[in-house]
CSV table of C-alpha atoms and ligand atoms in Angstrom, one decimal:
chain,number,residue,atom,x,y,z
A,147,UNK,CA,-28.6,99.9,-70.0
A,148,UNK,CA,-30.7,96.8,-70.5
A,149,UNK,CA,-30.7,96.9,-74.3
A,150,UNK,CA,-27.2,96.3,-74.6
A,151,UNK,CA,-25.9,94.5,-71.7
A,152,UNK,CA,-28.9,91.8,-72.4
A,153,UNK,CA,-29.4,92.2,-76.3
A,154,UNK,CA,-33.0,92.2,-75.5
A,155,UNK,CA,-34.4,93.3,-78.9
A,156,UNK,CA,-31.2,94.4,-79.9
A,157,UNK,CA,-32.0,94.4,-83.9
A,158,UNK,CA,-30.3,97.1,-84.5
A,159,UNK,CA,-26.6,96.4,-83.4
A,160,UNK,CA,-24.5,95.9,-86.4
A,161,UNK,CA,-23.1,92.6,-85.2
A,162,UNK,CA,-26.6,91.6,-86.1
A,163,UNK,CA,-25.5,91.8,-89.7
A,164,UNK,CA,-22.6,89.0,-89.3
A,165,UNK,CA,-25.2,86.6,-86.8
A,166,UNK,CA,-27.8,86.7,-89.7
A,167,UNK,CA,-25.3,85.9,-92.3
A,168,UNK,CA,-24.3,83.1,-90.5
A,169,UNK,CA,-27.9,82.0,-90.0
A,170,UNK,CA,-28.3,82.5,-93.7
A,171,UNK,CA,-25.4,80.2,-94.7
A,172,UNK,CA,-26.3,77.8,-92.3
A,173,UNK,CA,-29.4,77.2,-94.3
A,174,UNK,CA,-27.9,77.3,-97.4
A,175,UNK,CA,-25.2,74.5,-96.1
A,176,UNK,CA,-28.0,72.7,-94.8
A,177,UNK,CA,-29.8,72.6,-98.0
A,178,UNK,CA,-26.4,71.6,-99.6
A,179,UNK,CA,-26.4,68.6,-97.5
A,180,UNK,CA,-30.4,67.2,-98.1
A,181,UNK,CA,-29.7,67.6,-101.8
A,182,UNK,CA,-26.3,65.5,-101.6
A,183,UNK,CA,-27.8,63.4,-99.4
A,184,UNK,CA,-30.9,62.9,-101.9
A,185,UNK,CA,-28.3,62.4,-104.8
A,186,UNK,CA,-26.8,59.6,-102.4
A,187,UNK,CA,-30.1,57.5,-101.9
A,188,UNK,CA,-30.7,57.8,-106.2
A,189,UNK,CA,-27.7,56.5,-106.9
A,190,UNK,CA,-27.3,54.0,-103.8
A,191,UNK,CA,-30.7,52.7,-105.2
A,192,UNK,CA,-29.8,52.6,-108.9
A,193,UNK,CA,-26.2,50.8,-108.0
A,194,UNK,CA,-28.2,48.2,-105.6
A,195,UNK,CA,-31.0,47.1,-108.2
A,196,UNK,CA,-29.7,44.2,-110.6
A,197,UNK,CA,-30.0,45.6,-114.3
A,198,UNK,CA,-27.2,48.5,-112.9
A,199,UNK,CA,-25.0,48.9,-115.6
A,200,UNK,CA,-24.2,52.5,-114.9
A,201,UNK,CA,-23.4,52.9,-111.7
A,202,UNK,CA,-20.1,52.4,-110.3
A,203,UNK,CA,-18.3,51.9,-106.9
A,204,UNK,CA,-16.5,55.0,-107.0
A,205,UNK,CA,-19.4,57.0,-108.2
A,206,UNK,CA,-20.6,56.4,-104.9
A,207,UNK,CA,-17.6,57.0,-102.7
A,208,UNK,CA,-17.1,60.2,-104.2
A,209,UNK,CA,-20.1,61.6,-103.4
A,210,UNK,CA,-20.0,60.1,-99.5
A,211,UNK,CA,-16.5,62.0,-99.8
A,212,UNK,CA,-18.1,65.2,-100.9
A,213,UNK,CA,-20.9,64.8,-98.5
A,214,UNK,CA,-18.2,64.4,-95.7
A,215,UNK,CA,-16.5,67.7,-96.8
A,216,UNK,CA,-19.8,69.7,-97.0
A,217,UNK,CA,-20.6,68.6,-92.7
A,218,UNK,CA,-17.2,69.8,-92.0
A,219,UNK,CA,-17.6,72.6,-93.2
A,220,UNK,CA,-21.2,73.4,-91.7
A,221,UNK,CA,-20.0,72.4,-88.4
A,222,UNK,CA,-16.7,75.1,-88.5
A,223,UNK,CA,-19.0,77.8,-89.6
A,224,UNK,CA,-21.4,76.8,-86.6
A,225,UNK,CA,-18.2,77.4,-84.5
A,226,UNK,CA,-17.1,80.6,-86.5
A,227,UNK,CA,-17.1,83.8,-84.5
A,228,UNK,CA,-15.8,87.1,-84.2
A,229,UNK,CA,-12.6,87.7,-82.6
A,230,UNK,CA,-11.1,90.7,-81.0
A,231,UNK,CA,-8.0,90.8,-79.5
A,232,UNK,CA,-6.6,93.7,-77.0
A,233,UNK,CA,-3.0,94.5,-76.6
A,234,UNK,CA,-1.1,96.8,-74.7
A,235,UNK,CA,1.4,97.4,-71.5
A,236,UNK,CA,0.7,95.8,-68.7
A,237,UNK,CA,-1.3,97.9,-66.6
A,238,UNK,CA,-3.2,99.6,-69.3
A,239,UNK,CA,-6.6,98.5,-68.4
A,240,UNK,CA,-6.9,95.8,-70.8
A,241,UNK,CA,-9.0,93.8,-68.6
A,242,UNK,CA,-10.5,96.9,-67.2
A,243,UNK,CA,-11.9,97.3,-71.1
A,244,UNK,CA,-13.0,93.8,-71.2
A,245,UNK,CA,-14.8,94.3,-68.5
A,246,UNK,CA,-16.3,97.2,-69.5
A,247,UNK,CA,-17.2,95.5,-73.1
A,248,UNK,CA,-19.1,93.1,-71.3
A,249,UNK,CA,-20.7,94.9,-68.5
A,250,UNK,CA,-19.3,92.6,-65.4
A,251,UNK,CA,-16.1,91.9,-63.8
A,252,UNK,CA,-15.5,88.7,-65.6
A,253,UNK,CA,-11.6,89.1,-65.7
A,254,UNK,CA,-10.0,89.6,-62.8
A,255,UNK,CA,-7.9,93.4,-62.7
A,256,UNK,CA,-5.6,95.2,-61.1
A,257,UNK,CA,-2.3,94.7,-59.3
A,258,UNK,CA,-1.3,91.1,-57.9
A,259,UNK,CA,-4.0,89.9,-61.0
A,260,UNK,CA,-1.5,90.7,-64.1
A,261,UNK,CA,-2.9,88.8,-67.3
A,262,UNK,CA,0.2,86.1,-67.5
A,263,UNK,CA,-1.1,84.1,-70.2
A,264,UNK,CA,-4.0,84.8,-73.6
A,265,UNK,CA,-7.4,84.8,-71.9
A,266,UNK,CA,-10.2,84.3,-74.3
A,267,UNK,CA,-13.9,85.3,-73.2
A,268,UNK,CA,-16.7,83.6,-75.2
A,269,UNK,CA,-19.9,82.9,-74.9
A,270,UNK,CA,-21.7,79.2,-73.5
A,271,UNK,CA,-25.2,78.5,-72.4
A,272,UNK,CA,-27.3,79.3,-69.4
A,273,UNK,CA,-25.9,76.2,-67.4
A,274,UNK,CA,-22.8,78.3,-65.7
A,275,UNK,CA,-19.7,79.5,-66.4
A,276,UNK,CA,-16.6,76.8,-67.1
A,277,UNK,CA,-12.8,77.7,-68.1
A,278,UNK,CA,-10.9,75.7,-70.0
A,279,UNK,CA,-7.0,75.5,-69.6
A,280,UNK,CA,-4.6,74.9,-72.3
A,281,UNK,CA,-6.3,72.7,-74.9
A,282,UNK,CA,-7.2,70.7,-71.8
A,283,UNK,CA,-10.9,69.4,-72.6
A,284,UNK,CA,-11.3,69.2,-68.7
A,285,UNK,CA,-14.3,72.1,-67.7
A,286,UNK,CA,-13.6,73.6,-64.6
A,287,UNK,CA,-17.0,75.5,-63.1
A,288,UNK,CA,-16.3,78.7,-62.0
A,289,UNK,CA,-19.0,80.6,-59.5
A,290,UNK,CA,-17.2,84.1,-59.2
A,291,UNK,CA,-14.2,86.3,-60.2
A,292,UNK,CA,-12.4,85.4,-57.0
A,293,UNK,CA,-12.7,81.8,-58.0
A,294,UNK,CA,-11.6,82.6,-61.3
A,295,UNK,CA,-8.5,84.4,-60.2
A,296,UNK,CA,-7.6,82.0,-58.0
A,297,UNK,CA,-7.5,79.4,-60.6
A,298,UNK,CA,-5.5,81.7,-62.8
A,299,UNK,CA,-3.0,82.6,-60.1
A,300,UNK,CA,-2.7,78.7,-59.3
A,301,UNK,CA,-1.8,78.1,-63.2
A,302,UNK,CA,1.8,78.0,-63.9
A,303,UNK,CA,1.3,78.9,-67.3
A,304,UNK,CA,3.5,80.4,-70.0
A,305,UNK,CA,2.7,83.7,-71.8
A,306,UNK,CA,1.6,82.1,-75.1
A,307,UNK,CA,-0.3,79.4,-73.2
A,308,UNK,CA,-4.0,79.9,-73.1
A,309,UNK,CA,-6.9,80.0,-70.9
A,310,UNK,CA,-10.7,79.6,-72.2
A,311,UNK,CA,-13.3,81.6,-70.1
A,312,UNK,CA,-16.8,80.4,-71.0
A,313,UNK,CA,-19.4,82.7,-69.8
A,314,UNK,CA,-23.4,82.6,-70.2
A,315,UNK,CA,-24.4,84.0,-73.4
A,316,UNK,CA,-27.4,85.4,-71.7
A,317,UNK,CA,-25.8,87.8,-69.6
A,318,UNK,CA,-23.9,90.0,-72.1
A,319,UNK,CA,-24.5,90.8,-75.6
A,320,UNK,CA,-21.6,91.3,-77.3
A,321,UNK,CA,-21.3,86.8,-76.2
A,322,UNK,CA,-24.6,86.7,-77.6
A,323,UNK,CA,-23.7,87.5,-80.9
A,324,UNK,CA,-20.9,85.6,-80.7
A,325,UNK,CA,-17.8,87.9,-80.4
A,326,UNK,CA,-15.1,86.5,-79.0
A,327,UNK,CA,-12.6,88.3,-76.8
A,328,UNK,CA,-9.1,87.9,-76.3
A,329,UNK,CA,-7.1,89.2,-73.6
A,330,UNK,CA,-3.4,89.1,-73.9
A,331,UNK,CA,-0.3,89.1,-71.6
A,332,UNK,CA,1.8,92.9,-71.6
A,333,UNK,CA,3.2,93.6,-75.1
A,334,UNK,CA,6.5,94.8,-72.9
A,335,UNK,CA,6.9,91.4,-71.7
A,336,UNK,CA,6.9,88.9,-74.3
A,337,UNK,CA,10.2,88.2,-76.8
A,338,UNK,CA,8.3,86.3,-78.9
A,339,UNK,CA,5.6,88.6,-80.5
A,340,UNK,CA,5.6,86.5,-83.7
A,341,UNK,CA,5.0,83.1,-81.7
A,342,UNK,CA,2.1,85.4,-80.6
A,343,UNK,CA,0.8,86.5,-83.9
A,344,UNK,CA,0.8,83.2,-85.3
A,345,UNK,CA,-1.2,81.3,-83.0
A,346,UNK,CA,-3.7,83.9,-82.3
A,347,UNK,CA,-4.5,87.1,-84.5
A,348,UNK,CA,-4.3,85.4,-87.5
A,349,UNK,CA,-8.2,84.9,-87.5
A,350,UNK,CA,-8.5,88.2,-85.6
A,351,UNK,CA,-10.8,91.1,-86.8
A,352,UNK,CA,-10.3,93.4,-85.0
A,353,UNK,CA,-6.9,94.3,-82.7
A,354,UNK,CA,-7.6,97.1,-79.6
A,355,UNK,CA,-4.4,98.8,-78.2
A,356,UNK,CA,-4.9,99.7,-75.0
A,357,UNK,CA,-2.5,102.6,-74.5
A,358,UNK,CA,-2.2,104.7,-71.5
A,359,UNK,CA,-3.5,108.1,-72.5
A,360,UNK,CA,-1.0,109.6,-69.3
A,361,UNK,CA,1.8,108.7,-71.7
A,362,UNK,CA,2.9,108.1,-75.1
A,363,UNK,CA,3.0,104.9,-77.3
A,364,UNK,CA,5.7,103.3,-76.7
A,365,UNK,CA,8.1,101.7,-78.7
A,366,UNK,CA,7.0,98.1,-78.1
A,367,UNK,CA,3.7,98.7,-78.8
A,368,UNK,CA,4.3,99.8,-81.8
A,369,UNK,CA,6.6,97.8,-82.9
A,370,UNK,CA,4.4,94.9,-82.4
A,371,UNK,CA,1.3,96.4,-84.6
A,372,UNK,CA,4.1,96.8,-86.8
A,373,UNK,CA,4.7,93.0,-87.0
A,374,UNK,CA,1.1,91.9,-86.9
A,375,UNK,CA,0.3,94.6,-90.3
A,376,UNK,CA,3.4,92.6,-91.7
A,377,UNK,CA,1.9,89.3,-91.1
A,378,UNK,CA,-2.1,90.2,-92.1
A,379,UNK,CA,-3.1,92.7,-94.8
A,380,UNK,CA,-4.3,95.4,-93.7
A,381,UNK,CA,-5.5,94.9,-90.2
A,382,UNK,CA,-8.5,96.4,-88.2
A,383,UNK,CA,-7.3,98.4,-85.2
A,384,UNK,CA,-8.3,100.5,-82.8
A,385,UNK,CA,-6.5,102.2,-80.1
A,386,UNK,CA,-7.8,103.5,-77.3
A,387,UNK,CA,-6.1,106.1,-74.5
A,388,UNK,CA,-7.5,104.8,-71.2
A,389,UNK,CA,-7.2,106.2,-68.3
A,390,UNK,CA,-8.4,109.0,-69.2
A,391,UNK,CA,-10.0,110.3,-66.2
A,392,UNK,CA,-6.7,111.0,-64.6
A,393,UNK,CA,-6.4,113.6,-67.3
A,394,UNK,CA,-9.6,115.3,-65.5
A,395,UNK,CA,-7.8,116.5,-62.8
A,396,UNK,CA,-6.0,119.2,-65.2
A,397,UNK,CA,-8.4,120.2,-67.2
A,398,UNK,CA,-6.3,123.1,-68.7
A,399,UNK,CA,-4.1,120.5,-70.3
A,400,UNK,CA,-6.4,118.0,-71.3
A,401,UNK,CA,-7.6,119.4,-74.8
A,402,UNK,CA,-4.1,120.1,-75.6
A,403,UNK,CA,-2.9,116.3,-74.7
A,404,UNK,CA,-5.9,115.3,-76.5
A,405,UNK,CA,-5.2,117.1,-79.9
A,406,UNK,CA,-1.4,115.5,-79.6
A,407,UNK,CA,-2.3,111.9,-78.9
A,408,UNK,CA,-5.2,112.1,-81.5
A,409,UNK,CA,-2.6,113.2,-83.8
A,410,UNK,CA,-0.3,110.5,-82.9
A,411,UNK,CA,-2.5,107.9,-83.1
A,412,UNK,CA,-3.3,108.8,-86.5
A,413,UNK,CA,0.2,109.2,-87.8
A,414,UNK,CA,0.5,105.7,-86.3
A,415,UNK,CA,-2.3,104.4,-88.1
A,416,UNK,CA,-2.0,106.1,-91.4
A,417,UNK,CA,1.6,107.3,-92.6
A,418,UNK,CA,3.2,104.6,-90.4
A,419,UNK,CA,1.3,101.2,-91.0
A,420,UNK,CA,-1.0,102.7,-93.6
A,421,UNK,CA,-3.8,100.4,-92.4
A,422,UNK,CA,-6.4,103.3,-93.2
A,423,UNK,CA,-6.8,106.4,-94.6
A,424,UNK,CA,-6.4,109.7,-93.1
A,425,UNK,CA,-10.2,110.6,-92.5
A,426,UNK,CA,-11.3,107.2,-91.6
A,427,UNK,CA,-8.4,106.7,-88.8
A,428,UNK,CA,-10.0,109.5,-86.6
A,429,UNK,CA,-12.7,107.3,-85.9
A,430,UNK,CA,-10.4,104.8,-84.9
A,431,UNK,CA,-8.8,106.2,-81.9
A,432,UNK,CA,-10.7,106.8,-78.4
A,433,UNK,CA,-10.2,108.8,-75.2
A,434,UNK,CA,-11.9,106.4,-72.6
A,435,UNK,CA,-11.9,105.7,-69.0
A,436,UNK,CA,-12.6,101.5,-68.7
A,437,UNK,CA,-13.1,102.0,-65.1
A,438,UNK,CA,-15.5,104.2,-65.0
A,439,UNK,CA,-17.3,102.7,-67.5
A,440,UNK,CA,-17.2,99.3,-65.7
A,441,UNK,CA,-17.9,100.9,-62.8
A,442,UNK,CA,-21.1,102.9,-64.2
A,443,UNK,CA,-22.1,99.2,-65.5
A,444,UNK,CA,-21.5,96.8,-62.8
A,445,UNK,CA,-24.9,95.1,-62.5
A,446,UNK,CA,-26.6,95.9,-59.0
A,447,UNK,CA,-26.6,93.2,-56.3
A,448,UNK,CA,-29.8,92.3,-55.1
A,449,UNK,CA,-30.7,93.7,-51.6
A,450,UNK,CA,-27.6,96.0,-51.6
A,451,UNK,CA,-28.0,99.7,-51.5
A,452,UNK,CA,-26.0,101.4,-54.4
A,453,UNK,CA,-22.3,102.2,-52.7
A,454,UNK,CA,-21.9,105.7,-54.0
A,455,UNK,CA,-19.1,105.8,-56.2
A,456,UNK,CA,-16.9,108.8,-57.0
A,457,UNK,CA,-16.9,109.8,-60.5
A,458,UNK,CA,-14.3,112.6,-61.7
A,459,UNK,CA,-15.3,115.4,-63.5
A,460,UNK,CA,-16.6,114.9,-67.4
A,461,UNK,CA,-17.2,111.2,-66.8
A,462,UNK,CA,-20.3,111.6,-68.7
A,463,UNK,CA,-18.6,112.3,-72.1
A,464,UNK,CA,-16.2,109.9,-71.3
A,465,UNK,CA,-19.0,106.9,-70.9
A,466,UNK,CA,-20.6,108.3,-74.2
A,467,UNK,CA,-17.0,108.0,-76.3
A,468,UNK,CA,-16.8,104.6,-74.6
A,469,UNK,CA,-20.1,103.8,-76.3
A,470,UNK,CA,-19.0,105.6,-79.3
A,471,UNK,CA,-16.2,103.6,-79.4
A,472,UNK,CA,-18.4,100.6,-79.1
A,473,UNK,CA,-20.8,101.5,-82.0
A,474,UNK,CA,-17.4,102.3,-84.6
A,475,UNK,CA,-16.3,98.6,-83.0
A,476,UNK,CA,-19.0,96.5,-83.5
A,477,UNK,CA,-20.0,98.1,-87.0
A,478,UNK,CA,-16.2,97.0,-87.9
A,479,UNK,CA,-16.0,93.8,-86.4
A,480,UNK,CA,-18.8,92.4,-87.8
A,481,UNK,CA,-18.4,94.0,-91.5
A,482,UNK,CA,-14.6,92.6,-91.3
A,483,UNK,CA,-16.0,88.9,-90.5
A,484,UNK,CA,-18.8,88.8,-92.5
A,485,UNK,CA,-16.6,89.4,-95.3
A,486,UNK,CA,-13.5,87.3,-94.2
A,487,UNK,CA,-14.6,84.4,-92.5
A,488,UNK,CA,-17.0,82.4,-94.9
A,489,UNK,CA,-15.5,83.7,-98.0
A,490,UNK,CA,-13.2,80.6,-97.6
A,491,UNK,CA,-15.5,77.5,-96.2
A,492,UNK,CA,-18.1,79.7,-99.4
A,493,UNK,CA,-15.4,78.8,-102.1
A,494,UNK,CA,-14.4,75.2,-100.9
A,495,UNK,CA,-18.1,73.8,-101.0
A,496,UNK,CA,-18.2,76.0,-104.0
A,497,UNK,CA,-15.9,73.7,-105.7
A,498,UNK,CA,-16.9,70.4,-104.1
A,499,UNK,CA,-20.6,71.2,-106.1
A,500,UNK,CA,-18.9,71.8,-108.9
A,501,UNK,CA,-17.0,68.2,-108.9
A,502,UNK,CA,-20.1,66.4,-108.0
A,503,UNK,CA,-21.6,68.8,-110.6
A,504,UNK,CA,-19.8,66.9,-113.1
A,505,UNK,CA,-20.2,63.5,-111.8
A,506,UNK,CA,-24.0,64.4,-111.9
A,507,UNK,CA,-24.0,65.5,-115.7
A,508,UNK,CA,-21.7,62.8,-116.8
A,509,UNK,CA,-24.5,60.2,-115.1
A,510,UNK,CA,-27.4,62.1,-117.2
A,511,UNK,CA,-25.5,62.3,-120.1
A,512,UNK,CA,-24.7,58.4,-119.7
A,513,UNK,CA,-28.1,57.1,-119.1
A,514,UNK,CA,-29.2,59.8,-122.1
A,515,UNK,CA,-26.5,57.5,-124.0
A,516,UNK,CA,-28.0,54.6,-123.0
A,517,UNK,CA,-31.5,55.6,-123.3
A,518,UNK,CA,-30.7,56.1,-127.1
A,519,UNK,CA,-28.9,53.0,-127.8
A,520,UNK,CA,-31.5,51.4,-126.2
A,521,UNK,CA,-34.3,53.4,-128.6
A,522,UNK,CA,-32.2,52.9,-132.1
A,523,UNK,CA,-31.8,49.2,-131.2
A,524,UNK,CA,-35.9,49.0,-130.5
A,525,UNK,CA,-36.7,50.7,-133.8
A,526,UNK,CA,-34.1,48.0,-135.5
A,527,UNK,CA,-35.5,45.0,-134.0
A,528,UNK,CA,-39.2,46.5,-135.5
A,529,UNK,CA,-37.8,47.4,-138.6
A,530,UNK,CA,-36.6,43.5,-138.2
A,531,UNK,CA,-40.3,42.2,-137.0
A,532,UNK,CA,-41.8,44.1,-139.7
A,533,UNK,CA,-39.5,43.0,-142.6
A,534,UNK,CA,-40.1,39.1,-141.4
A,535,UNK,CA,-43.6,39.4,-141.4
A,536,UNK,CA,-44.0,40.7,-144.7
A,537,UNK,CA,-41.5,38.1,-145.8
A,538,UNK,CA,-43.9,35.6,-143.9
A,539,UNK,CA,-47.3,37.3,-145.1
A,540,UNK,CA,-45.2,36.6,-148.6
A,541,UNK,CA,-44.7,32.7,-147.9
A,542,UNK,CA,-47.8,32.2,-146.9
A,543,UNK,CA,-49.2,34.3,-149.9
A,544,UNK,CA,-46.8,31.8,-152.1
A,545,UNK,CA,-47.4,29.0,-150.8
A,546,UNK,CA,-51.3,29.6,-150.6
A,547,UNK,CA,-51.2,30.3,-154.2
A,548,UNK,CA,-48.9,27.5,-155.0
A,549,UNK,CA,-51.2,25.0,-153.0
A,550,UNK,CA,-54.6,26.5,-155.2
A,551,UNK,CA,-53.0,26.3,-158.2
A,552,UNK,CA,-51.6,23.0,-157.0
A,553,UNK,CA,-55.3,21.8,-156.0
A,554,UNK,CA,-56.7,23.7,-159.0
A,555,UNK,CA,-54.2,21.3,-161.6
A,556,UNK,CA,-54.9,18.0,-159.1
A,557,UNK,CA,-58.5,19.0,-159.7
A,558,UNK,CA,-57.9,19.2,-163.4
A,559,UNK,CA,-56.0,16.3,-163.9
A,560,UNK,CA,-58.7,14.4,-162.4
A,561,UNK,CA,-61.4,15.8,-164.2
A,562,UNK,CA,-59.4,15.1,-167.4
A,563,UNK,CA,-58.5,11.3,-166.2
A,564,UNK,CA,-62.4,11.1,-164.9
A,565,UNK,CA,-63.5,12.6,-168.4
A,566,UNK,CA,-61.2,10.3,-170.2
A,567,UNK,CA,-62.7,7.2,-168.3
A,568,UNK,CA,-66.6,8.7,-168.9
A,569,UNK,CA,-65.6,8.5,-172.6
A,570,UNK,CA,-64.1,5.2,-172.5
A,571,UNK,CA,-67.4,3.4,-170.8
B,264,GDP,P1,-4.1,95.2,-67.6
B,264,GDP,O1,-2.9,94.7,-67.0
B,264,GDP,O2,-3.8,96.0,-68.9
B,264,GDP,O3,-5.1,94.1,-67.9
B,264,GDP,O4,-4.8,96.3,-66.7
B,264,GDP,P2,-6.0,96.1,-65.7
B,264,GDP,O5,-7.2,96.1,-66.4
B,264,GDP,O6,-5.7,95.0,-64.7
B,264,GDP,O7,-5.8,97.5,-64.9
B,264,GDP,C1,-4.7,97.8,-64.1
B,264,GDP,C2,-5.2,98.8,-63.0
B,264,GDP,O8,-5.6,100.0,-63.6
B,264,GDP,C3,-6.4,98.3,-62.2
B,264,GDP,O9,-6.2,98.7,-60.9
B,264,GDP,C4,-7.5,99.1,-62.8
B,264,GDP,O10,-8.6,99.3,-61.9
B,264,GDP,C5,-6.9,100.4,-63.2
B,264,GDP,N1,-7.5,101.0,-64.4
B,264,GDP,C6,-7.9,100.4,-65.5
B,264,GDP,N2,-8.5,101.3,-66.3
B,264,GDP,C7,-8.5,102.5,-65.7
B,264,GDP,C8,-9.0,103.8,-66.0
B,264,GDP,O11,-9.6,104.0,-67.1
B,264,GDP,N3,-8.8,104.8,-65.1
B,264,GDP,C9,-8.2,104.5,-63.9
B,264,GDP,N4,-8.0,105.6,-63.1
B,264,GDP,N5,-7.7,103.3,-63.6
B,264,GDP,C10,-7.9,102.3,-64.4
């Protein structure tokens, strides 16, 4: 009971797989944003000095821009979670299997506490629980489920309106590894199921119908999955027959019920939204009792002896399917989003890289430019240096000759003028 109601330890629940990708792009993103950062400082220090002749204006705004782009997108995939959203009739036990799903009575259930509005579960820190009501940044505290349905039943709030329950990720798991749960008004009350859709399953991965396994789907439910598989391709969803335990009271009937809804279910999954094959859907559809499991999981209050609780018959194989259910759940919800929700925020810093990519080579292939210019005009002002010397070396040669042969016919003449004069005297 510890393991997963606190995740101590927990390695080896499959939601593990979509936490450590995230860890493992928020490195990556990180690293993104050092070497961006880096390529920043070069060029800011290149475009500051005085002999820049390469570096322009833009250059540098560009890669601010891109450097923008690359912490917006870190910081969404810091906020980026798994969503699950439950509908069903009102009365189901959708709350019931929130509940359940997160080992307390967090949402309040039962009659006089219909679910008017979306309530989404997710996880904060150890400080205390807070809700949050429509888009309203205001943080209301809340101490206890009384208190929170209180608050709820003193909202006037419409059915697509939303309330935010925050709830310490240290006491439940499934907040831990950041899923987040969405409870939803009855499907057989709204008009608007597409208003519903639009503002929040689109980023669901996994839907949970809540049907009641003492009847049959009804039309409404379906014919909302029916709009949502319209609207997303190929949605995840699960449907579970609650209530199950009711069914223990005639037990003669209850494998025959069983075998119809199981079929049911299937068709529904398979031949009529064709979400999932044949063989896979079986594994999709649950007969659980949410009560009993909550029940079964309601952590003990200190000092209090155990109220005995009355438990009808089979409730053992009921808990375990509800923990089956919970395995097949958390294996899909986290495969789903691992694969959905960075593929997008992946390819949009993919292709800010690949722009600054470009700037990056086009700077290299500049300064190689410039570098070579530079080189040809060093080995032609050498070439220069080197022809004038010689051509001085020559002048000097010249006129060192001419002034010898000048001295040399000065020093003749003389002797000739001085010979001349000896002969005379
Ligand atoms: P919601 O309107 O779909 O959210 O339904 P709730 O979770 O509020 O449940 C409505 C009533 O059904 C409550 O009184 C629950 O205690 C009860 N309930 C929920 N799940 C079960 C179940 O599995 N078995 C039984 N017997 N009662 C349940």
């Amino acid at each position: 009971r510890m393991n997963r109601h606190s995740g101590a330890g927990d390695m080896g629940s499959p939601l593990k797989h979509f936490t450590n990708a995230k860890k493992k792009i928020n490195v990556l993103f990180s690293d993104i944003q050092t070497y961006i950062e880096e390529f920043g400082e070069f060029i800011d220090d290149i475009g500051n000095s005085d002999e820049n002749i390469i570096i322009e204006e833009e250059l540098e705004d560009d890669v601010l821009a891109a450097l923008e782009k690359i912490n917006g997108i870190k910081d969404m995939l810091t906020r980026n979670h798994m969503k699950v959203v439950f509908f069903g009739r009102t009365s189901n036990g959708k709350s019931s299997v929130v509940n359940a799903m997160l080992w307390d009575r967090i949402l309040p259930t039962g009659i006089g506490h219909t679910t008017n509005c979306f309530l989404s579960v997710a996880g904060c820190s150890d400080e205390g629980a807070y809700l949050l009501c429509n888009g309203s940044e205001e943080k209301r505290s809340i101490k206890s489920v009384t208190q929170l349905s209180h608050a709820l039943s003193e909202e006037s709030m419409s059915p697509d309106s939303l309330i935010q329950v925050f709830w310490p990720k240290s006491k439940c798991a499934l907040l831990k590894d950041d899923v987040v749960l969405v409870d939803s008004p009855g499907i057989d009350v709204s008009h608007d199921l597409d208003q519903w859709i639009d503002k929040y399953c689109l980023d669901a991965d996994v839907f949970i119908l809540v049907a009641n396994a003492e009847s049959t789907l009804m039309q409404a439910e379906k014919k909302f999955f029916h709009r949502v598989n319209e609207k997303l391709s190929k949605p995840n969803i699960f449907i579970l027959n609650n209530r199950w335990d009711a069914s223990a009271s005639e037990p003669e009937l209850m494998e025959q019920v069983r075998q119809q809804h199981l079929e049911r279910g299937i068709s529904f999954l398979a031949d009529e939204l064709k979400v999932i094959s044949k063989s896979q859907a079986k594994d999709r559809v649950f007969f659980v009792s949410a009560k009993e499991t909550l029940q079964s999981r309601m952590p003990k209050v200190p000092g209090k002896a155990d109220s005995p609780v009355y438990m009808a018959d089979g409730h053992q194989v009921r808990l375990m399917e509800f923990a089956r259910f919970e395995r097949e759940f958390e294996e899909c919800i986290s495969r789903s989003a691992t694969r959905t929700k960075f593929e997008y925020h992946t390819q949009r810093a993919s292709k800010i890289i690949d722009q600054l990519h470009s700037k990056a080579e086009w700077l290299y292939t500049k300064a190689t430019e410039l570098m070579n210019e530079c080189r040809d005009r060093r080995v032609f002002l050498l070439q220069r240096l080197e022809y004038i010397d010689n051509q001085m070396k020559l002048v000097t040669q010249r006129s060192k000759d001419g002034i010898v042969a000048l001295a040399n016919e000065a020093e003749r003449q003389v002797r000739v003028a001085m010979s001349d004069e000896i002969r005379r005297l």
